[in-house]
GROMACS .gro file of C-alpha atoms in nm:
model
  473
    1MET     CA    1  14.427   2.530   7.393
    2LEU     CA    2  14.411   2.473   7.749
    3HIS     CA    3  14.091   2.304   7.725
    4ALA     CA    4  14.129   2.127   7.390
    5THR     CA    5  14.075   1.749   7.363
    6VAL     CA    6  14.256   1.506   7.155
    7PRO     CA    7  14.028   1.308   6.956
    8VAL     CA    8  14.035   0.925   6.991
    9LEU     CA    9  14.136   0.767   6.661
   10PHE     CA   10  14.118   0.406   6.749
   11GLU     CA   11  14.090   0.196   7.058
   12SER     CA   12  14.322  -0.097   7.108
   13SER     CA   13  14.193  -0.419   7.184
   14GLU     CA   14  14.517  -0.600   7.171
   15ASN     CA   15  14.667  -0.514   7.510
   16LEU     CA   16  14.583  -0.743   7.796
   17SER     CA   17  14.573  -0.397   8.017
   18ILE     CA   18  14.215  -0.337   7.890
   19LEU     CA   19  14.096  -0.610   8.110
   20HIS     CA   20  14.150  -0.376   8.409
   21ASP     CA   21  13.902  -0.148   8.258
   22PRO     CA   22  13.537  -0.165   8.449
   23VAL     CA   23  13.370  -0.167   8.112
   24ASN     CA   24  13.488  -0.505   8.041
   25GLU     CA   25  13.410  -0.653   8.392
   26ASP     CA   26  13.084  -0.803   8.264
   27TRP     CA   27  13.176  -0.996   7.955
   28LEU     CA   28  13.509  -1.112   8.121
   29ALA     CA   29  13.324  -1.244   8.422
   30LEU     CA   30  13.052  -1.416   8.178
   31VAL     CA   31  13.347  -1.593   7.982
   32GLN     CA   32  13.511  -1.706   8.296
   33ALA     CA   33  13.167  -1.836   8.431
   34ILE     CA   34  13.106  -2.057   8.115
   35ASP     CA   35  13.290  -2.359   8.253
   36GLY     CA   36  13.237  -2.644   8.468
   37PRO     CA   37  13.069  -2.988   8.448
   38SER     CA   38  12.748  -2.832   8.288
   39PHE     CA   39  12.933  -2.695   7.987
   40GLU     CA   40  13.145  -2.982   7.959
   41MET     CA   41  12.843  -3.200   7.915
   42LEU     CA   42  12.706  -2.951   7.680
   43ALA     CA   43  13.040  -2.983   7.465
   44ARG     CA   44  12.985  -3.365   7.471
   45ARG     CA   45  12.625  -3.337   7.356
   46TYR     CA   46  12.755  -3.093   7.076
   47TYR     CA   47  12.997  -3.350   6.936
   48LEU     CA   48  12.772  -3.627   6.968
   49ALA     CA   49  12.498  -3.395   6.742
   50LEU     CA   50  12.784  -3.282   6.513
   51THR     CA   51  12.867  -3.648   6.422
   52HIS     CA   52  12.504  -3.703   6.351
   53PHE     CA   53  12.482  -3.389   6.152
   54ARG     CA   54  12.768  -3.466   5.939
   55GLN     CA   55  12.664  -3.814   5.858
   56GLN     CA   56  12.338  -3.659   5.739
   57LYS     CA   57  12.526  -3.410   5.506
   58GLY     CA   58  12.745  -3.676   5.381
   59ARG     CA   59  13.061  -3.489   5.530
   60PRO     CA   60  13.378  -3.666   5.654
   61PRO     CA   61  13.321  -3.831   5.986
   62LEU     CA   62  13.495  -3.735   6.306
   63PRO     CA   63  13.830  -3.885   6.422
   64ASP     CA   64  13.788  -4.206   6.650
   65GLN     CA   65  13.978  -4.033   6.909
   66THR     CA   66  13.866  -3.652   6.953
   67THR     CA   67  13.969  -3.396   7.217
   68ILE     CA   68  13.632  -3.252   7.306
   69GLU     CA   69  13.674  -2.860   7.307
   70ALA     CA   70  13.358  -2.649   7.212
   71THR     CA   71  13.371  -2.418   7.521
   72GLY     CA   72  13.542  -2.120   7.343
   73LYS     CA   73  13.262  -2.099   7.083
   74GLN     CA   74  12.988  -2.119   7.340
   75GLN     CA   75  13.179  -1.829   7.518
   76ALA     CA   76  13.206  -1.619   7.212
   77PHE     CA   77  12.838  -1.654   7.118
   78LEU     CA   78  12.690  -1.592   7.454
   79ALA     CA   79  12.916  -1.294   7.528
   80ALA     CA   80  12.899  -1.123   7.191
   81PRO     CA   81  12.571  -0.919   7.304
   82LEU     CA   82  12.780  -0.770   7.603
   83HIS     CA   83  12.996  -0.603   7.335
   84GLY     CA   84  12.700  -0.440   7.176
   85LEU     CA   85  12.687  -0.695   6.899
   86PRO     CA   86  12.449  -0.966   6.774
   87ASP     CA   87  12.512  -1.338   6.830
   88ASP     CA   88  12.477  -1.444   6.473
   89PRO     CA   89  12.788  -1.643   6.326
   90GLY     CA   90  12.896  -1.351   6.116
   91SER     CA   91  12.921  -1.120   6.405
   92VAL     CA   92  13.097  -1.377   6.639
   93PHE     CA   93  13.351  -1.439   6.368
   94ARG     CA   94  13.426  -1.072   6.306
   95LEU     CA   95  13.447  -1.016   6.682
   96LEU     CA   96  13.702  -1.285   6.753
   97ARG     CA   97  13.921  -1.126   6.473
   98ARG     CA   98  13.893  -0.780   6.568
   99ASN     CA   99  13.916  -0.823   6.970
  100PRO     CA  100  14.218  -1.051   7.036
  101VAL     CA  101  14.201  -1.020   7.403
  102PHE     CA  102  13.848  -1.159   7.375
  103ALA     CA  103  13.954  -1.437   7.146
  104HIS     CA  104  14.222  -1.510   7.380
  105TRP     CA  105  14.002  -1.531   7.686
  106CYS     CA  106  13.765  -1.759   7.494
  107GLY     CA  107  14.066  -2.001   7.448
  108PHE     CA  108  14.168  -1.920   7.095
  109LEU     CA  109  14.550  -1.845   7.049
  110GLY     CA  110  14.559  -1.672   6.730
  111PRO     CA  111  14.523  -1.727   6.351
  112LYS     CA  112  14.851  -1.924   6.310
  113VAL     CA  113  14.837  -2.184   6.585
  114LEU     CA  114  14.877  -2.538   6.462
  115LYS     CA  115  14.622  -2.805   6.553
  116GLU     CA  116  14.730  -3.067   6.812
  117PRO     CA  117  14.726  -3.432   6.751
  118GLU     CA  118  14.395  -3.593   6.753
  119GLU     CA  119  14.230  -3.260   6.816
  120LEU     CA  120  13.911  -3.168   6.639
  121THR     CA  121  13.893  -2.804   6.718
  122SER     CA  122  14.207  -2.626   6.694
  123ARG     CA  123  14.332  -2.344   6.931
  124ARG     CA  124  14.338  -2.095   6.631
  125LEU     CA  125  14.059  -1.874   6.540
  126PRO     CA  126  13.770  -2.066   6.382
  127ALA     CA  127  13.661  -1.995   6.023
  128ARG     CA  128  13.329  -1.851   5.957
  129THR     CA  129  13.209  -2.197   5.831
  130VAL     CA  130  13.308  -2.361   6.168
  131CYS     CA  131  13.095  -2.065   6.334
  132GLU     CA  132  12.808  -2.126   6.112
  133GLU     CA  133  12.827  -2.514   6.161
  134PHE     CA  134  12.836  -2.453   6.522
  135SER     CA  135  12.535  -2.237   6.554
  136GLU     CA  136  12.333  -2.460   6.317
  137VAL     CA  137  12.409  -2.783   6.517
  138MET     CA  138  12.323  -2.614   6.858
  139THR     CA  139  12.003  -2.486   6.695
  140ARG     CA  140  11.895  -2.773   6.520
  141TYR     CA  141  11.945  -3.043   6.800
  142GLY     CA  142  11.797  -2.810   7.054
  143LEU     CA  143  12.110  -2.767   7.278
  144TRP     CA  144  12.075  -2.388   7.348
  145HIS     CA  145  11.736  -2.469   7.479
  146LEU     CA  146  11.870  -2.745   7.693
  147ALA     CA  147  12.160  -2.548   7.841
  148ARG     CA  148  11.908  -2.258   7.895
  149VAL     CA  149  11.647  -2.477   8.087
  150GLU     CA  150  11.902  -2.628   8.306
  151LYS     CA  151  12.081  -2.317   8.397
  152VAL     CA  152  11.747  -2.164   8.486
  153ILE     CA  153  11.656  -2.479   8.708
  154HIS     CA  154  11.997  -2.457   8.857
  155ASN     CA  155  11.952  -2.082   8.974
  156LEU     CA  156  11.604  -2.160   9.104
  157ALA     CA  157  11.737  -2.457   9.311
  158SER     CA  158  12.023  -2.282   9.445
  159GLY     CA  159  11.858  -1.966   9.528
  160VAL     CA  160  12.004  -1.733   9.264
  161VAL     CA  161  11.646  -1.639   9.152
  162GLU     CA  162  11.379  -1.672   9.424
  163LEU     CA  163  11.094  -1.906   9.317
  164GLU     CA  164  10.759  -1.718   9.345
  165ASP     CA  165  10.388  -1.802   9.317
  166THR     CA  166  10.315  -1.519   9.091
  167VAL     CA  167  10.405  -1.513   8.736
  168SER     CA  168  10.344  -1.240   8.443
  169PHE     CA  169  10.275  -1.342   8.084
  170ASP     CA  170  10.276  -1.112   7.764
  171THR     CA  171  10.387  -1.150   7.429
  172THR     CA  172  10.645  -0.956   7.227
  173HIS     CA  173  10.738  -0.926   6.868
  174VAL     CA  174  11.080  -0.898   6.663
  175GLU     CA  175  11.087  -0.806   6.313
  176ALA     CA  176  11.146  -1.090   6.077
  177TYR     CA  177  11.475  -1.124   5.879
  178SER     CA  178  11.289  -1.183   5.552
  179HIS     CA  179  11.031  -1.028   5.356
  180CYS     CA  180  10.655  -1.115   5.290
  181GLY     CA  181  10.479  -1.147   4.941
  182ASN     CA  182  10.150  -0.992   4.840
  183VAL     CA  183   9.857  -1.181   4.692
  184VAL     CA  184   9.512  -1.124   4.605
  185PRO     CA  185   9.277  -1.420   4.739
  186ALA     CA  186   9.094  -1.590   4.456
  187ASP     CA  187   8.759  -1.530   4.606
  188ARG     CA  188   8.799  -1.168   4.691
  189GLU     CA  189   8.574  -0.936   4.505
  190VAL     CA  190   8.723  -0.638   4.317
  191ASP     CA  191   8.537  -0.313   4.252
  192ASP     CA  192   8.584  -0.135   3.914
  193GLY     CA  193   8.852   0.129   3.919
  194LYS     CA  194   8.976   0.026   4.276
  195LYS     CA  195   9.292  -0.144   4.363
  196PRO     CA  196   9.264  -0.499   4.511
  197LYS     CA  197   9.323  -0.542   4.850
  198GLN     CA  198   9.614  -0.753   4.910
  199ARG     CA  199   9.698  -1.019   5.168
  200LYS     CA  200  10.046  -1.055   5.309
  201VAL     CA  201  10.182  -1.411   5.307
  202PRO     CA  202  10.537  -1.577   5.350
  203ARG     CA  203  10.745  -1.599   5.046
  204LEU     CA  204  10.805  -1.967   4.919
  205LYS     CA  205  11.088  -2.181   4.808
  206LYS     CA  206  11.179  -2.525   4.743
  207ASN     CA  207  11.450  -2.715   4.934
  208CYS     CA  208  11.563  -2.948   4.641
  209THR     CA  209  11.843  -2.966   4.380
  210CYS     CA  210  11.636  -2.914   4.082
  211GLY     CA  211  11.740  -2.559   4.034
  212LYS     CA  212  11.519  -2.254   4.062
  213GLU     CA  213  11.438  -2.237   3.701
  214ASN     CA  214  11.272  -2.576   3.744
  215TRP     CA  215  11.079  -2.497   4.060
  216GLU     CA  216  10.742  -2.447   3.884
  217THR     CA  217  10.758  -2.801   3.704
  218CYS     CA  218  10.916  -3.011   3.958
  219ILE     CA  219  10.725  -3.244   4.233
  220HIS     CA  220  10.886  -3.127   4.531
  221SER     CA  221  10.675  -2.932   4.786
  222TRP     CA  222  10.702  -2.560   4.840
  223VAL     CA  223  10.790  -2.435   5.189
  224PRO     CA  224  10.804  -2.082   5.351
  225THR     CA  225  11.129  -1.894   5.325
  226ASP     CA  226  11.082  -1.790   5.707
  227GLU     CA  227  10.809  -2.024   5.880
  228GLY     CA  228  10.638  -1.869   6.156
  229ALA     CA  229  10.650  -1.518   6.032
  230ALA     CA  230  10.332  -1.337   5.966
  231VAL     CA  231  10.177  -0.991   6.007
  232VAL     CA  232  10.172  -0.878   6.373
  233VAL     CA  233   9.932  -0.564   6.443
  234LYS     CA  234  10.040  -0.364   6.738
  235GLY     CA  235   9.815  -0.074   6.655
  236PRO     CA  236   9.647   0.136   6.384
  237THR     CA  237   9.987   0.236   6.228
  238ARG     CA  238  10.196  -0.023   6.368
  239VAL     CA  239  10.187  -0.329   6.154
  240TYR     CA  240  10.490  -0.547   6.132
  241TRP     CA  241  10.634  -0.841   5.959
  242ALA     CA  242  10.762  -1.049   6.236
  243HIS     CA  243  10.785  -1.345   6.480
  244LYS     CA  244  10.593  -1.337   6.801
  245GLY     CA  245  10.693  -1.478   7.125
  246SER     CA  246  10.527  -1.548   7.474
  247VAL     CA  247  10.739  -1.442   7.769
  248ALA     CA  248  10.702  -1.551   8.133
  249ALA     CA  249  10.860  -1.342   8.443
  250PHE     CA  250  10.820  -1.363   8.799
  251GLY     CA  251  10.588  -1.112   8.940
  252ARG     CA  252  10.820  -0.955   9.240
  253SER     CA  253  11.167  -0.990   9.104
  254GLU     CA  254  11.064  -0.905   8.721
  255ILE     CA  255  11.313  -1.170   8.604
  256PRO     CA  256  11.228  -1.346   8.267
  257PHE     CA  257  11.265  -1.735   8.291
  258ASP     CA  258  11.107  -1.860   7.984
  259VAL     CA  259  11.046  -1.757   7.612
  260ARG     CA  260  10.847  -1.949   7.340
  261ILE     CA  261  10.830  -1.847   6.981
  262CYS     CA  262  10.484  -1.901   6.844
  263HIS     CA  263  10.462  -2.129   6.534
  264TYR     CA  264  10.251  -1.865   6.375
  265ALA     CA  265  10.318  -1.495   6.453
  266ALA     CA  266   9.956  -1.392   6.383
  267GLU     CA  267   9.804  -1.620   6.651
  268HIS     CA  268   9.599  -1.398   6.878
  269ASP     CA  269   9.772  -1.319   7.216
  270GLY     CA  270   9.504  -1.500   7.428
  271ASN     CA  271   9.585  -1.829   7.246
  272THR     CA  272   9.944  -1.834   7.366
  273LEU     CA  273   9.885  -1.876   7.741
  274VAL     CA  274   9.758  -2.232   7.768
  275PRO     CA  275  10.040  -2.374   7.530
  276HIS     CA  276  10.305  -2.189   7.726
  277LEU     CA  277  10.163  -2.330   8.056
  278LYS     CA  278  10.182  -2.687   7.909
  279LEU     CA  279  10.547  -2.642   7.803
  280LEU     CA  280  10.645  -2.497   8.151
  281ASN     CA  281  10.460  -2.798   8.316
  282ARG     CA  282  10.700  -3.013   8.098
  283ASP     CA  283  11.038  -2.817   8.130
  284LEU     CA  284  10.997  -2.627   8.464
  285ALA     CA  285  10.776  -2.827   8.682
  286LEU     CA  286  10.913  -2.661   8.996
  287VAL     CA  287  10.774  -2.340   8.880
  288MET     CA  288  10.420  -2.493   8.804
  289ALA     CA  289  10.436  -2.664   9.172
  290VAL     CA  290  10.387  -2.337   9.344
  291LEU     CA  291  10.204  -2.132   9.069
  292ALA     CA  292   9.929  -1.957   9.226
  293TYR     CA  293   9.848  -1.650   9.031
  294VAL     CA  294   9.891  -1.581   8.653
  295LEU     CA  295   9.902  -1.208   8.564
  296ALA     CA  296   9.816  -1.110   8.194
  297ASP     CA  297   9.649  -0.819   8.019
  298ASP     CA  298   9.281  -0.809   7.884
  299ALA     CA  299   9.374  -1.017   7.562
  300TYR     CA  300   9.378  -1.316   7.791
  301GLN     CA  301   9.029  -1.295   7.923
  302GLY     CA  302   8.894  -1.624   7.781
  303ASN     CA  303   9.152  -1.829   7.971
  304LYS     CA  304   9.005  -1.809   8.323
  305GLU     CA  305   8.876  -2.166   8.333
  306LYS     CA  306   9.164  -2.305   8.131
  307VAL     CA  307   9.428  -2.196   8.373
  308ARG     CA  308   9.263  -2.407   8.652
  309GLN     CA  309   9.375  -2.729   8.501
  310PHE     CA  310   9.721  -2.654   8.612
  311GLY     CA  311   9.660  -2.667   8.975
  312LEU     CA  312   9.375  -2.586   9.228
  313LYS     CA  313   9.570  -2.269   9.332
  314ALA     CA  314   9.645  -2.131   8.990
  315ARG     CA  315   9.417  -1.839   8.909
  316LEU     CA  316   9.422  -1.595   8.611
  317ILE     CA  317   9.436  -1.226   8.738
  318ARG     CA  318   9.332  -0.984   8.445
  319PRO     CA  319   9.206  -0.620   8.420
  320VAL     CA  320   8.823  -0.559   8.399
  321HIS     CA  321   8.713  -0.588   8.055
  322PRO     CA  322   8.493  -0.269   7.982
  323ARG     CA  323   8.132  -0.312   7.933
  324LYS     CA  324   7.853  -0.059   7.884
  325VAL     CA  325   7.632  -0.047   8.193
  326ARG     CA  326   7.265   0.037   8.129
  327ALA     CA  327   7.186   0.406   8.222
  328THR     CA  328   6.867   0.304   8.438
  329LEU     CA  329   7.095   0.152   8.709
  330ALA     CA  330   7.236   0.494   8.828
  331ARG     CA  331   6.886   0.605   8.861
  332GLN     CA  332   6.821   0.353   9.158
  333PHE     CA  333   7.066   0.531   9.382
  334ASP     CA  334   7.023   0.890   9.490
  335GLY     CA  335   7.345   1.111   9.411
  336ILE     CA  336   7.503   0.839   9.146
  337ASP     CA  337   7.511   1.006   8.814
  338HIS     CA  338   7.646   0.728   8.616
  339PHE     CA  339   7.860   0.393   8.608
  340THR     CA  340   8.162   0.381   8.400
  341ALA     CA  341   8.232   0.098   8.167
  342LEU     CA  342   8.450  -0.072   8.447
  343GLY     CA  343   8.159  -0.084   8.673
  344ILE     CA  344   8.270   0.197   8.899
  345PRO     CA  345   7.988   0.432   9.020
  346VAL     CA  346   8.042   0.820   8.986
  347CYS     CA  347   7.836   1.062   9.182
  348GLU     CA  348   7.698   1.393   9.092
  349ALA     CA  349   7.994   1.578   9.251
  350ASP     CA  350   8.224   1.370   9.003
  351HIS     CA  351   8.384   1.165   9.262
  352ARG     CA  352   8.457   0.783   9.191
  353PHE     CA  353   8.336   0.531   9.446
  354GLU     CA  354   8.579   0.283   9.567
  355LEU     CA  355   8.509  -0.094   9.606
  356ARG     CA  356   8.509  -0.185   9.987
  357GLY     CA  357   8.371  -0.529   9.992
  358ARG     CA  358   8.092  -0.767   9.921
  359ASP     CA  359   7.776  -0.864  10.093
  360ILE     CA  360   7.801  -1.229  10.050
  361SER     CA  361   7.442  -1.315  10.159
  362GLY     CA  362   7.277  -1.055   9.939
  363GLU     CA  363   7.528  -1.110   9.635
  364ARG     CA  364   7.611  -0.737   9.630
  365TYR     CA  365   7.914  -0.528   9.559
  366ILE     CA  366   7.969  -0.254   9.847
  367TRP     CA  367   8.088   0.093   9.702
  368VAL     CA  368   8.188   0.379   9.925
  369ALA     CA  369   8.276   0.728   9.853
  370PRO     CA  370   8.651   0.813   9.857
  371ASP     CA  371   8.856   1.015  10.082
  372ASP     CA  372   8.983   1.382  10.010
  373GLU     CA  373   9.352   1.478  10.040
  374ALA     CA  374   9.337   1.538  10.412
  375GLY     CA  375   9.203   1.180  10.464
  376HIS     CA  376   8.839   1.274  10.523
  377PRO     CA  377   8.532   1.145  10.345
  378VAL     CA  378   8.466   1.373  10.042
  379CYS     CA  379   8.100   1.381  10.146
  380GLN     CA  380   8.163   1.603  10.465
  381GLY     CA  381   8.212   1.917  10.240
  382CYS     CA  382   7.988   1.818   9.930
  383PRO     CA  383   7.718   2.048   9.837
  384HIS     CA  384   7.503   1.733   9.708
  385ALA     CA  385   7.545   1.559  10.053
  386GLY     CA  386   7.182   1.689  10.163
  387THR     CA  387   7.036   1.508   9.879
  388CYS     CA  388   7.225   1.165   9.867
  389LEU     CA  389   7.349   1.125  10.223
  390SER     CA  390   7.073   1.021  10.484
  391LYS     CA  391   7.307   0.931  10.777
  392GLY     CA  392   7.672   0.904  10.871
  393LYS     CA  393   7.947   1.074  10.710
  394ARG     CA  394   8.028   0.873  10.404
  395ARG     CA  395   7.792   0.772  10.098
  396ASN     CA  396   7.798   0.397  10.028
  397ILE     CA  397   7.584   0.201   9.775
  398ARG     CA  398   7.518  -0.181   9.727
  399VAL     CA  399   7.499  -0.300   9.361
  400HIS     CA  400   7.393  -0.644   9.269
  401ARG     CA  401   7.652  -0.864   9.104
  402ASN     CA  402   7.426  -0.938   8.802
  403ASP     CA  403   7.406  -0.551   8.723
  404LEU     CA  404   7.796  -0.557   8.695
  405PRO     CA  405   7.883  -0.868   8.492
  406GLN     CA  406   8.241  -0.712   8.393
  407LEU     CA  407   8.351  -0.792   8.749
  408ASP     CA  408   8.461  -1.117   8.885
  409TRP     CA  409   8.247  -1.205   9.177
  410ASP     CA  410   8.486  -1.445   9.357
  411HIS     CA  411   8.792  -1.219   9.319
  412PRO     CA  412   8.678  -0.864   9.212
  413GLN     CA  413   8.957  -0.694   9.026
  414LEU     CA  414   8.888  -0.339   9.164
  415SER     CA  415   8.940  -0.431   9.503
  416ALA     CA  416   9.252  -0.312   9.697
  417ARG     CA  417   9.412  -0.653   9.737
  418GLU     CA  418   9.346  -0.763   9.370
  419ARG     CA  419   9.468  -0.414   9.240
  420LYS     CA  420   9.796  -0.439   9.443
  421ARG     CA  421   9.875  -0.790   9.305
  422TYR     CA  422   9.786  -0.676   8.945
  423GLN     CA  423  10.043  -0.391   8.968
  424GLN     CA  424  10.307  -0.678   8.926
  425ARG     CA  425  10.199  -0.731   8.574
  426THR     CA  426  10.396  -0.465   8.439
  427GLY     CA  427  10.720  -0.625   8.533
  428VAL     CA  428  10.698  -0.858   8.242
  429GLU     CA  429  10.731  -0.548   8.003
  430ARG     CA  430  11.081  -0.451   8.164
  431ALA     CA  431  11.170  -0.810   8.146
  432ILE     CA  432  11.116  -0.802   7.775
  433LYS     CA  433  11.316  -0.482   7.775
  434ARG     CA  434  11.613  -0.664   7.921
  435LEU     CA  435  11.595  -0.931   7.656
  436LYS     CA  436  11.525  -0.723   7.345
  437VAL     CA  437  11.718  -0.396   7.419
  438ASP     CA  438  11.991  -0.476   7.673
  439LEU     CA  439  12.098  -0.818   7.521
  440LYS     CA  440  12.035  -0.724   7.149
  441GLY     CA  441  11.728  -0.961   7.128
  442GLU     CA  442  11.548  -0.740   6.889
  443ILE     CA  443  11.815  -0.798   6.622
  444LEU     CA  444  11.740  -1.103   6.413
  445SER     CA  445  11.962  -1.266   6.166
  446HIS     CA  446  11.799  -1.579   6.139
  447ARG     CA  447  11.482  -1.729   5.972
  448ASP     CA  448  11.217  -1.958   6.085
  449ALA     CA  449  11.062  -2.007   6.424
  450ARG     CA  450  11.308  -2.271   6.546
  451ARG     CA  451  11.609  -2.045   6.494
  452VAL     CA  452  11.423  -1.754   6.644
  453GLN     CA  453  11.357  -1.984   6.958
  454ALA     CA  454  11.718  -2.061   6.973
  455HIS     CA  455  11.804  -1.692   6.945
  456PHE     CA  456  11.615  -1.618   7.254
  457ASP     CA  457  11.729  -1.929   7.447
  458ARG     CA  458  12.075  -1.777   7.422
  459LYS     CA  459  11.939  -1.434   7.547
  460LEU     CA  460  11.803  -1.621   7.848
  461LEU     CA  461  12.102  -1.817   7.913
  462THR     CA  462  12.340  -1.512   7.909
  463LEU     CA  463  12.102  -1.345   8.162
  464HIS     CA  464  12.086  -1.613   8.398
  465LEU     CA  465  12.459  -1.662   8.379
  466LEU     CA  466  12.489  -1.294   8.474
  467LEU     CA  467  12.238  -1.340   8.770
  468ALA     CA  468  12.463  -1.626   8.911
  469ILE     CA  469  12.783  -1.417   8.883
  470ALA     CA  470  12.609  -1.130   9.062
  471HIS     CA  471  12.462  -1.354   9.338
  472PRO     CA  472  12.662  -1.361   9.652
  473THR     CA  473  12.798  -1.718   9.715
   0.00000   0.00000   0.00000
């Protein structure tokens, strides 16, 4: 009994003393940071959009004199992921009622507080419909996106995030909050006794008041229930019905600063780079002004020339695309057994040569034997040295550039400088993890690409608010 532990039956969230718990430091600092002129302006934009939204829906107009107060809902939606919850209206509604201390710090005084004269938003807890209306207005009018872009620009201008000339790009997917339909194309041939191969497509609906029973005969057009969702193939056994987004992060700091959701998730990864760069050129011109290196994987190999339109210094760095090398090439060099698909020579002692440089006048790559663990050339103790090493202590060969077309002659990917620079590309994968795992970005409760875009705008806004809090003033 001396070592027995008492089970925890419940955790109180009503006592203000819980604010002294280090576990609550992050969300408390975030709630306090959502203040100031920028968020006051966001609140004014929200009410202008709300006025237009209600006019379109035929709802009662806002009072002529309105006390502008939307900061509390902004705080609740942005801080919800720090409580381990999604940021959809239903989760935020439940969080405000289950955590009175959190609701109090968001500016809500309780469920029985009366509305003050000429006040649009009462200080009592918002209803679920109010949370849903707030989320819809902020999403439909692009206010989350606008707030996120302004915060990223502020962090870059103030030095919270260092502006870099190297940007990594990659795509990621989030499973859609919807289901797909299966259809058999009309022109597909079906063999006798075999099940026809079906194609996954979005389910359709009609946004009309004719009634579901009359959809087949009414004149209104069909629309997808989840626009932008499609089949995303990540491997032989990893096939998802999902949305796809392109993520941009700085190379050294690995901080994500932009996410763009594709209008069609089945789009090839390589086709997302140029549209993403065009949007960056519009929204984050200060990043594009210093952009020199674009890091991406092999799926982006067709964008080398397209990237150059965004600046004289802009250059795409990608890995070597494997390509079979003709067997007769190795016979031209004594002691070389074969060339790998990446263009690397391998000697008869199974040592992979290293790219040392280029012979510019002769247009040839210079390959040399590597060093051993002691830092000496492997050729010194090699039993094949007598047949391939005629002079010196290290075997070297020169291969014409036309024999290795998979290498970029101007900037060979296998050179030490290019390999060191390309090592920063994997930072974007860790940046994706921060958005999807740490901030609950992989949990979708919204449909269509426009709402998914707002979903990731909130994640980026939360992340950059936390960066500004952690940055020493």
